[in-house]
Short mmCIF file of C-alpha atoms and ligand atoms in Angstrom, two decimals:
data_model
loop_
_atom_site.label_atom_id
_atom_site.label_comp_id
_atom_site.label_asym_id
_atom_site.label_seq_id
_atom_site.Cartn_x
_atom_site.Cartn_y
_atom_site.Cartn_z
CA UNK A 4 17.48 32.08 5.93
CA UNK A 5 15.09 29.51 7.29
CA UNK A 6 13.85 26.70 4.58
CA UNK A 7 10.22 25.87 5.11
CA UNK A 8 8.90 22.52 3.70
CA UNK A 9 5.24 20.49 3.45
CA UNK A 10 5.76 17.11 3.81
CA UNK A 11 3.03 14.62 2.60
CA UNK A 12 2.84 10.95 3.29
CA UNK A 13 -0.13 8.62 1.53
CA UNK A 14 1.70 5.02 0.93
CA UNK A 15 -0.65 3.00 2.81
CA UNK A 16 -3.58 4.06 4.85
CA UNK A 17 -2.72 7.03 6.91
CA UNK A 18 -2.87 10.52 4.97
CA UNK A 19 -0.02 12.85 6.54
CA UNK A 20 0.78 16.51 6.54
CA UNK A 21 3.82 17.94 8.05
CA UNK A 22 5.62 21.46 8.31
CA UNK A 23 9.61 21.48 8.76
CA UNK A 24 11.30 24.83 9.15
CA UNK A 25 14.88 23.43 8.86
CA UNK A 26 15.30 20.17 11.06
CA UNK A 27 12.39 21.30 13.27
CA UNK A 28 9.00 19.98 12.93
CA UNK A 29 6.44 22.71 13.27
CA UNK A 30 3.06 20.50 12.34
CA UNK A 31 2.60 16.78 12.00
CA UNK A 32 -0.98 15.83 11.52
CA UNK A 33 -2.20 12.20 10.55
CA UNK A 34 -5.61 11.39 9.79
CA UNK A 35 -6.25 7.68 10.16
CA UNK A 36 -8.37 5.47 8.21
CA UNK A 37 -10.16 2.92 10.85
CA UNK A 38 -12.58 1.46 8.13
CA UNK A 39 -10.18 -1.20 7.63
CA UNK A 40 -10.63 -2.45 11.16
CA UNK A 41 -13.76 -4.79 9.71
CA UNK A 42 -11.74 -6.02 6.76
CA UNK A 43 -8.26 -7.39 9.17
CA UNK A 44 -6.18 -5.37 6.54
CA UNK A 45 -5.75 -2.17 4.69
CA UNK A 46 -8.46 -2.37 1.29
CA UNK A 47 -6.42 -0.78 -1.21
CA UNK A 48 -9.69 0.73 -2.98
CA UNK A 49 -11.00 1.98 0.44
CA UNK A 50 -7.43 3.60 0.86
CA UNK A 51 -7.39 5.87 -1.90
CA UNK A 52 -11.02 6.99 -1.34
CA UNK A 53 -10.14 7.86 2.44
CA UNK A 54 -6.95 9.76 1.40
CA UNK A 55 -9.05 11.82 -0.90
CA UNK A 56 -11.09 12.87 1.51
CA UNK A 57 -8.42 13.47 4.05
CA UNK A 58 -5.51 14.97 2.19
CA UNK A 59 -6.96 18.73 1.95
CA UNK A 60 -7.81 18.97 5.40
CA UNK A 61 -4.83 17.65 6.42
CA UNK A 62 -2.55 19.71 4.62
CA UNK A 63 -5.06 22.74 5.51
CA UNK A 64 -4.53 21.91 9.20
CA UNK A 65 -0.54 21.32 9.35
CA UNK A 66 -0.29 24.69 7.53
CA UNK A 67 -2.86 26.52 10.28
CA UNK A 68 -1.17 24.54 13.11
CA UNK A 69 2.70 25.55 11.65
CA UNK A 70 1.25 29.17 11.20
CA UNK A 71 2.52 29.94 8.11
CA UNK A 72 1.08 30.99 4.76
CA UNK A 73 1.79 28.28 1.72
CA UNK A 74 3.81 31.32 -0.15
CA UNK A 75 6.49 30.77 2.74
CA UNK A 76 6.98 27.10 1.43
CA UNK A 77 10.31 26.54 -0.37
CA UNK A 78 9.42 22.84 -1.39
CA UNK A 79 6.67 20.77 -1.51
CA UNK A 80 8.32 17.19 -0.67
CA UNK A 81 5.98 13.67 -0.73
CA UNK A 82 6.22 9.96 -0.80
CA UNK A 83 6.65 8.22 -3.96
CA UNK A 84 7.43 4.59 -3.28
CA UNK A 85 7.49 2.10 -2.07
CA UNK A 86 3.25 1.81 -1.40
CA UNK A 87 -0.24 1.06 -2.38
CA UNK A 88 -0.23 2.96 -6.03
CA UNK A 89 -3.57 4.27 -5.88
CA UNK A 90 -3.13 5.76 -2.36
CA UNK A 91 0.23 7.60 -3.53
CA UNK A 92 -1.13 8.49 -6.62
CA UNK A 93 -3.70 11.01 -4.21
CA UNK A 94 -0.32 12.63 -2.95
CA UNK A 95 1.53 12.65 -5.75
CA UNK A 96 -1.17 14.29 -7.72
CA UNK A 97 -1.72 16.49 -4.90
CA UNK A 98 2.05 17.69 -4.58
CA UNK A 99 2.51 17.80 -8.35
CA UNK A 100 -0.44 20.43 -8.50
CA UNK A 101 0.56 22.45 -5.30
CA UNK A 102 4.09 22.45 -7.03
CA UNK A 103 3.14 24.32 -9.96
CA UNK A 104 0.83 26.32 -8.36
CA UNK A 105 3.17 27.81 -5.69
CA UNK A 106 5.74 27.83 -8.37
CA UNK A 107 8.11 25.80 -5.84
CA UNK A 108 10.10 22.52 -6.52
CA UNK A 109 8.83 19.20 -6.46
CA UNK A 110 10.99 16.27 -4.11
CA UNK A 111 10.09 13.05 -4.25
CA UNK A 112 11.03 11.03 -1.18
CA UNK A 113 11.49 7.13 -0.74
CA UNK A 114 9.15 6.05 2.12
CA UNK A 115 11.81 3.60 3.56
CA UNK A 116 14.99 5.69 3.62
CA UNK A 117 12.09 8.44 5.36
CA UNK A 118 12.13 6.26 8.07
CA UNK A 119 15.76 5.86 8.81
CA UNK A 120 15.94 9.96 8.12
CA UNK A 121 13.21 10.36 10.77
CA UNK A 122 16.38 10.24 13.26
CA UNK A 123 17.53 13.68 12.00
CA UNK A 124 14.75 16.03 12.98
CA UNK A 125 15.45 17.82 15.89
CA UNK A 126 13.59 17.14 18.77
CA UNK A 127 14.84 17.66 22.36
CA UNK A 128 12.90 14.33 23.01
CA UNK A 129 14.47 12.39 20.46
CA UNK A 130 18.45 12.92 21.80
CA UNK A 131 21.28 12.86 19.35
CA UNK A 132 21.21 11.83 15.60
CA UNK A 133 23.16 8.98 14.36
CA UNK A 134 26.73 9.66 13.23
CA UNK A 135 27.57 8.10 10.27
CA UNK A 136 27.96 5.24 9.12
CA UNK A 137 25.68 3.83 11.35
CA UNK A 138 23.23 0.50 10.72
CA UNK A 139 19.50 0.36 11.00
CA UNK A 140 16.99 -1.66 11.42
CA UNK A 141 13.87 -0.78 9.49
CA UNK A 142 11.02 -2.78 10.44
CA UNK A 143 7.52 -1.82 8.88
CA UNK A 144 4.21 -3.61 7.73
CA UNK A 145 5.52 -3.99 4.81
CA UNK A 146 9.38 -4.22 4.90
CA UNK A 147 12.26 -5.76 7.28
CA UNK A 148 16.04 -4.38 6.09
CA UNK A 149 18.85 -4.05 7.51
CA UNK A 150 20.12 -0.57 6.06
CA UNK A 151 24.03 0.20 6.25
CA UNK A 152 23.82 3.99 6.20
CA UNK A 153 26.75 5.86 4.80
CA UNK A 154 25.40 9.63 4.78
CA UNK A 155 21.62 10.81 4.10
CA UNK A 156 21.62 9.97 0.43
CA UNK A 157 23.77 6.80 0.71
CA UNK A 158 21.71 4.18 1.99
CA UNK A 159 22.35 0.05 1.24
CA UNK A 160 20.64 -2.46 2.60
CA UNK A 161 22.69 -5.57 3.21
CA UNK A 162 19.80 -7.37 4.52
CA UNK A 163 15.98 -8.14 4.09
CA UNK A 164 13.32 -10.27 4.78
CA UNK A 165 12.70 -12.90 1.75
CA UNK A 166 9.01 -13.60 2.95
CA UNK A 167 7.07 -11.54 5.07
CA UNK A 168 8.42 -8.41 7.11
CA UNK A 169 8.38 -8.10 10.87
CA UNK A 170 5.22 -6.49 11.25
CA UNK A 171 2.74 -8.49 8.87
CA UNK A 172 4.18 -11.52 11.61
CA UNK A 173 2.78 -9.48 14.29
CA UNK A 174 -0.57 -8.52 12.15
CA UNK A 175 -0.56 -11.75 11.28
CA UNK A 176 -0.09 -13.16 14.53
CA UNK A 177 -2.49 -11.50 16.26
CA UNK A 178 -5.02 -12.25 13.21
CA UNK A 179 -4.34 -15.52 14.27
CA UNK A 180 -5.25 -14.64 18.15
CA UNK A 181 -8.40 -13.06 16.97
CA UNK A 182 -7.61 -9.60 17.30
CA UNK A 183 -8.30 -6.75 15.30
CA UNK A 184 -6.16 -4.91 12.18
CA UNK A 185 -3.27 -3.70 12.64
CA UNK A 186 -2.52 -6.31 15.88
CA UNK A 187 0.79 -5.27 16.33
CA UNK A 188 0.45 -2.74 18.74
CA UNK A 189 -2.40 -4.99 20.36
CA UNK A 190 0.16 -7.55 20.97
CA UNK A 191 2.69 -5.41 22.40
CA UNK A 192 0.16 -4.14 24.98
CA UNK A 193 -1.12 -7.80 25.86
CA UNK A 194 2.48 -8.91 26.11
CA UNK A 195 3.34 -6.35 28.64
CA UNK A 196 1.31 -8.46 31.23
CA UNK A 197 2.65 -11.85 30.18
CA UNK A 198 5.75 -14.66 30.15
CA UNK A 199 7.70 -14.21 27.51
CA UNK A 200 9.26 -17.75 27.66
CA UNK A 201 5.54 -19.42 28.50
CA UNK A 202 5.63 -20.81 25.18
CA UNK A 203 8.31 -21.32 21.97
CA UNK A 204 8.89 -21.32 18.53
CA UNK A 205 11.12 -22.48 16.47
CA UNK A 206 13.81 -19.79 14.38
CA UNK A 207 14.29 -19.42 10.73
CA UNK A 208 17.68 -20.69 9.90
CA UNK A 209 18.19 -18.05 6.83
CA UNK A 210 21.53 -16.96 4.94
CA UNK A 211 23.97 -14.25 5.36
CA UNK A 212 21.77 -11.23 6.76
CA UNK A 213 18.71 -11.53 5.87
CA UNK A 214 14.70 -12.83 8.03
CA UNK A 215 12.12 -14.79 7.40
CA UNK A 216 9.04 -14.74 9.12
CA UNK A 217 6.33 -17.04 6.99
CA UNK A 218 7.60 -20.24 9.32
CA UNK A 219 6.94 -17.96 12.72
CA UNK A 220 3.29 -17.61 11.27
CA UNK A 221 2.32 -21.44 10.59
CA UNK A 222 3.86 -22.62 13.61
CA UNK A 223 1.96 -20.23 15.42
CA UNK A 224 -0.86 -21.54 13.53
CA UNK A 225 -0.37 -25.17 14.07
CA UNK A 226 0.22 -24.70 18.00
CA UNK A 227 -2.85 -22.86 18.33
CA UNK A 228 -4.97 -24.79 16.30
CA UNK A 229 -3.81 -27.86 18.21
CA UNK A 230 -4.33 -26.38 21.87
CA UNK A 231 -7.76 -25.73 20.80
CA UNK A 232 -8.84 -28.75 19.99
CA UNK A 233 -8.31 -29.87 23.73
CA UNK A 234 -9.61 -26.15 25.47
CA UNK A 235 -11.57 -24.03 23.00
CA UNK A 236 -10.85 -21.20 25.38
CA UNK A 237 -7.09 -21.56 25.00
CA UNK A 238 -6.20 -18.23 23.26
CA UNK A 239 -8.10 -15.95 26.08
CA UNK A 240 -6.86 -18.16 29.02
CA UNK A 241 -3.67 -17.33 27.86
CA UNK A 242 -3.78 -14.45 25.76
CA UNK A 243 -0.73 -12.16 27.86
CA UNK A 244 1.61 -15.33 27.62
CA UNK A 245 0.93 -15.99 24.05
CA UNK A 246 1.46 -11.91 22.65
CA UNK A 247 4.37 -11.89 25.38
CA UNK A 248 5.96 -15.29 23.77
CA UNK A 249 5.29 -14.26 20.07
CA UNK A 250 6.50 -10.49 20.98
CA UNK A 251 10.10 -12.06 21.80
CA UNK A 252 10.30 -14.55 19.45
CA UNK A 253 9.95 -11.87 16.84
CA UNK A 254 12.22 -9.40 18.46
CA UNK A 255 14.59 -12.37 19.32
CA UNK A 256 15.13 -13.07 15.15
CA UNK A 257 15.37 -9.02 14.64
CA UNK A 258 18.11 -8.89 17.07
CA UNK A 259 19.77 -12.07 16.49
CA UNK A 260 20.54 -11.19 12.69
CA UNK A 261 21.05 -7.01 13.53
CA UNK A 262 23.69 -8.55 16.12
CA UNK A 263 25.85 -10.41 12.97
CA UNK A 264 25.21 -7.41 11.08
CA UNK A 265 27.21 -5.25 13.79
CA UNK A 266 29.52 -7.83 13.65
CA UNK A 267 30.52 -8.45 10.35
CA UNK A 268 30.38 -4.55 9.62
CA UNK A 269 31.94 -3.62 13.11
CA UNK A 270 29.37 -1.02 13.27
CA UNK A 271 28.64 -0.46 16.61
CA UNK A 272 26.20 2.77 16.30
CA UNK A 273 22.90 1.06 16.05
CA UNK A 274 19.39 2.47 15.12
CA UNK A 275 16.01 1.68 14.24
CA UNK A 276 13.41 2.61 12.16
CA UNK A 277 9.30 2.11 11.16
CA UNK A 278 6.81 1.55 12.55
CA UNK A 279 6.86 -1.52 14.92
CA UNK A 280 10.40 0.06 16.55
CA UNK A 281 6.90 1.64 18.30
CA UNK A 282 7.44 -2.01 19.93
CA UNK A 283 8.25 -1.67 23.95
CA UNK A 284 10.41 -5.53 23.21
CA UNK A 285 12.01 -4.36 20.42
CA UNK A 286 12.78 -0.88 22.16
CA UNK A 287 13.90 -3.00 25.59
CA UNK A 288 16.11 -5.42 23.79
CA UNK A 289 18.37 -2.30 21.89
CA UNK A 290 18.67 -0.30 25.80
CA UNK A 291 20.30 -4.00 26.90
CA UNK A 292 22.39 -3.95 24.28
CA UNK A 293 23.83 -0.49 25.34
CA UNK A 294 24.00 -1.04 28.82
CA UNK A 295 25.88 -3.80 28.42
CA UNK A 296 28.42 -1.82 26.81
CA UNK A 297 28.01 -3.47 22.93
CA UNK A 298 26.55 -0.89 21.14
CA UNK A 299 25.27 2.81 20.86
CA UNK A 300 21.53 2.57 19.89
CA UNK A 301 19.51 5.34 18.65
CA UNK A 302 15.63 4.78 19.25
CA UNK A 303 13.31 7.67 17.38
CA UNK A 304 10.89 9.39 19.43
CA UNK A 305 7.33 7.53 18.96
CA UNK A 306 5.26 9.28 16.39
CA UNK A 307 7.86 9.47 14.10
CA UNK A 308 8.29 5.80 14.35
CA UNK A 309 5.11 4.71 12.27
CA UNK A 310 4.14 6.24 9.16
CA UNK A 311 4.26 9.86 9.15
CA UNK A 312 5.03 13.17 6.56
CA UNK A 313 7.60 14.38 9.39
CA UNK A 314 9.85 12.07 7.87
CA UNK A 315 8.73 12.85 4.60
CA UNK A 316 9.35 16.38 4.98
CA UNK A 317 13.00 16.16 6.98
CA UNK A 318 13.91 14.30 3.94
CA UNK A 319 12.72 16.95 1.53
CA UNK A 320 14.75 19.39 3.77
CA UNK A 321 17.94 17.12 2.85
CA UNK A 322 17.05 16.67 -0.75
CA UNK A 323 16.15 20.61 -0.92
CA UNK A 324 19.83 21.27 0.36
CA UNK A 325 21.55 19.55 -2.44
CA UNK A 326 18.93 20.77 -5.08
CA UNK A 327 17.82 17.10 -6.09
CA UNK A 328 14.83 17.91 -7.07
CA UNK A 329 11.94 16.10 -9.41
CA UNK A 330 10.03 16.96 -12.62
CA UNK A 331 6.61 17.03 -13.11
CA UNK A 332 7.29 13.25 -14.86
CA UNK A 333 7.97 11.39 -11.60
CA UNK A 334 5.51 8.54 -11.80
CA UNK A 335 5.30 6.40 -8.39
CA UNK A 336 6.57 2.97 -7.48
CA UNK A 337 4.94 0.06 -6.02
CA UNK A 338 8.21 -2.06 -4.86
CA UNK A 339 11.00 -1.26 -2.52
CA UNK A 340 14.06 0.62 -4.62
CA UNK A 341 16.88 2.28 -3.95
CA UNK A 342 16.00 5.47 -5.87
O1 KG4 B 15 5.91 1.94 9.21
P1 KG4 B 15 4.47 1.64 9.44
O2 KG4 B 15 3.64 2.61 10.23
O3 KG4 B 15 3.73 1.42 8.08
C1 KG4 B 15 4.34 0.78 6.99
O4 KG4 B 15 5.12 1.47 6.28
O5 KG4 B 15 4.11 -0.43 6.86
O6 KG4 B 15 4.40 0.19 10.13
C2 KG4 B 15 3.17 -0.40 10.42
C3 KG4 B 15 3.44 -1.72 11.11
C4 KG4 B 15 2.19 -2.56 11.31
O7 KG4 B 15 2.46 -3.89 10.91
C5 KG4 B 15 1.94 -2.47 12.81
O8 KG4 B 15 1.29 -3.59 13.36
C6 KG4 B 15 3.36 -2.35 13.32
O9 KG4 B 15 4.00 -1.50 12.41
N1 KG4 B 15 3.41 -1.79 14.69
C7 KG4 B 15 3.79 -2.48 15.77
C8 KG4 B 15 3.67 -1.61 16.88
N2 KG4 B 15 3.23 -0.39 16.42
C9 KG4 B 15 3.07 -0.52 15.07
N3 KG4 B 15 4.22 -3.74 15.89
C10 KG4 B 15 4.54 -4.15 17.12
N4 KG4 B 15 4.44 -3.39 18.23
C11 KG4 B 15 4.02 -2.12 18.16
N5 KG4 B 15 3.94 -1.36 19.27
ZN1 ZN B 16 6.22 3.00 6.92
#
């Protein structure tokens, strides 16, 4: 018998709907929330209003698009943590309803080990999943781990970021270049057309496994703001060199710390997950890495690299199969965890 699952994702500021029969994704629909464009970051408050708005249509459309009825649903499955509290609250209160409702079980789902379980839907685009254990780099707007991953409930991370995660540098980076929320992907695009090596910044010199990117930021900062003095049109003469420069400097510390980790562990199946491994440097850097014979990577397929309730719902499908299911008690949680 197949399982069928709804999947809903509402940590930050995208409201996601998903339908899994199995490991297949039938529906993934993700309404956006561009009003934060004119604020240069997500407004918490504006968030939780947008997801309101969003989250029945969304889950309306995923079910239409899946073409199923919600009495074929075996498990409602959502994000819990880690997030912005009042835009998982509009999931969780939307799950917690649906639950009883239907008269189906309840999973709650950690947002960050979603990420790294996003690698076991199947997807003829997405190749093989990762056997384990494997390592993985999750790299997000909010988080930067390195996960050792033993099985699909046995997840630790042996490193992290102690400032800010990978891609608040490149939000933050590109805030600094004058482009728009989130810059990330604005940078990768710019640096596509640039030198990487045109300019450089110094590296974090951080302990065992873990990043740091706050000293990335302000010497960014300081470079810029003293070029600028001299040419005020610095940043859009050289706008493709800069993103290209800042792009490898950031995958450059992601790599240099995943390589120890591969060493030390001597782990040599290597993935990545979140939402800047959408990043064409970051993506380039692991396919050198296995063509020169040193590891095995595993790169998910694109949308279910940033945030998304396909992820959400393939780990419902995992959490469905060993019963581990949650009460209507399950309050949501701010801060990374391991629960
Ligand atoms: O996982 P995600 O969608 O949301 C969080 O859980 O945080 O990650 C969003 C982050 C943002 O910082 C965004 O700028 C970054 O991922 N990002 C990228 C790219 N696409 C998304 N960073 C660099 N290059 C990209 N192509
Ligand atoms: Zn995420």
């Amino acid at each position: 018998m197949s399982i069928y699952i709804l999947g809903i994702e509402s940590s930050c500021d995208d409201t996601s709907a998903a339908v899994i029969r199995d490991r297949k994704i039938l529906a993934n629909l993700i309404a956006n929330q561009d009003i934060h464009k004119d604020y240069g970051g997500v407004v918490p408050e504006l968030a939780s209003r947008a997801h309101q708005q969003h989250i029945i249509p969304v889950i309306t459309n995923a079910l239409s698009k899946a073409n199923i009825q919600k009495n074929d649903l075996h498990a409602v499955a959502y994000t819990n943590g880690p997030g912005l509290l009042g835009s998982l609250l509009v999931g969780t209160s939307f799950a917690k309803g649906f639950s009883l409702a239907m008269g189906i079980p309840l999973i709650t789902v950690n947002h960050m080990h979603a990420h790294i379980l996003a690698h076991f839907i199947e997807d003829e685009q997405q190749g093989a999943s990762p056997p384990f254990p494997f390592l993985c780099l999750t790299v997000s707007g909010g988080h930067t781990q390195i996960v050792l991953v033993k099985g699909h409930h046995d997840m630790e991370v042996i490193g992290q970021t102690i400032d800010d995660a990978a891609g608040e540098a490149f939000d933050k980076a590109a805030k600094i270049m004058g482009l728009p929320y989130p810059g990330g992907p604005l940078i990768d695009k710019l640096a596509g057309e640039g030198d990487p090596h045109a300019f450089t910044f110094p590296h974090p010199r951080v302990p065992g496994l873990n990043y740091s990117f706050s000293g990335l930021k302000t010497s960014i900062l300081y470079f810029l703001r003293d070029r600028l003095k001299n040419n005020v049109h610095f940043i859009e003469n050289h706008k493709h060199d800069l993103a290209a420069s800042i792009q490898y400097n950031i995958v450059e510390i992601l790599m240099k710390q995943l390589r120890r980790a591969a060493k030390q562990t001597g782990i040599q199946h290597i993935a990545m997950a979140g939402g800047v491994s959408a990043n064409s440097g970051l993506r380039a850097a692991f396919r050198q890495e296995e063509a020169q014979g040193n590891w095995k990577t595993y790169i998910p397929k694109f949308e279910y690299c940033t945030d998304n309730a396909a992820m959400i719902a393939i780990t419902g499908y995992y959490k469905y199969l060993e019963k581990d299911f949650s009460s209507q008690q399950a309050t949501p949680f701010t801060r990374y965890s391991d629960k």
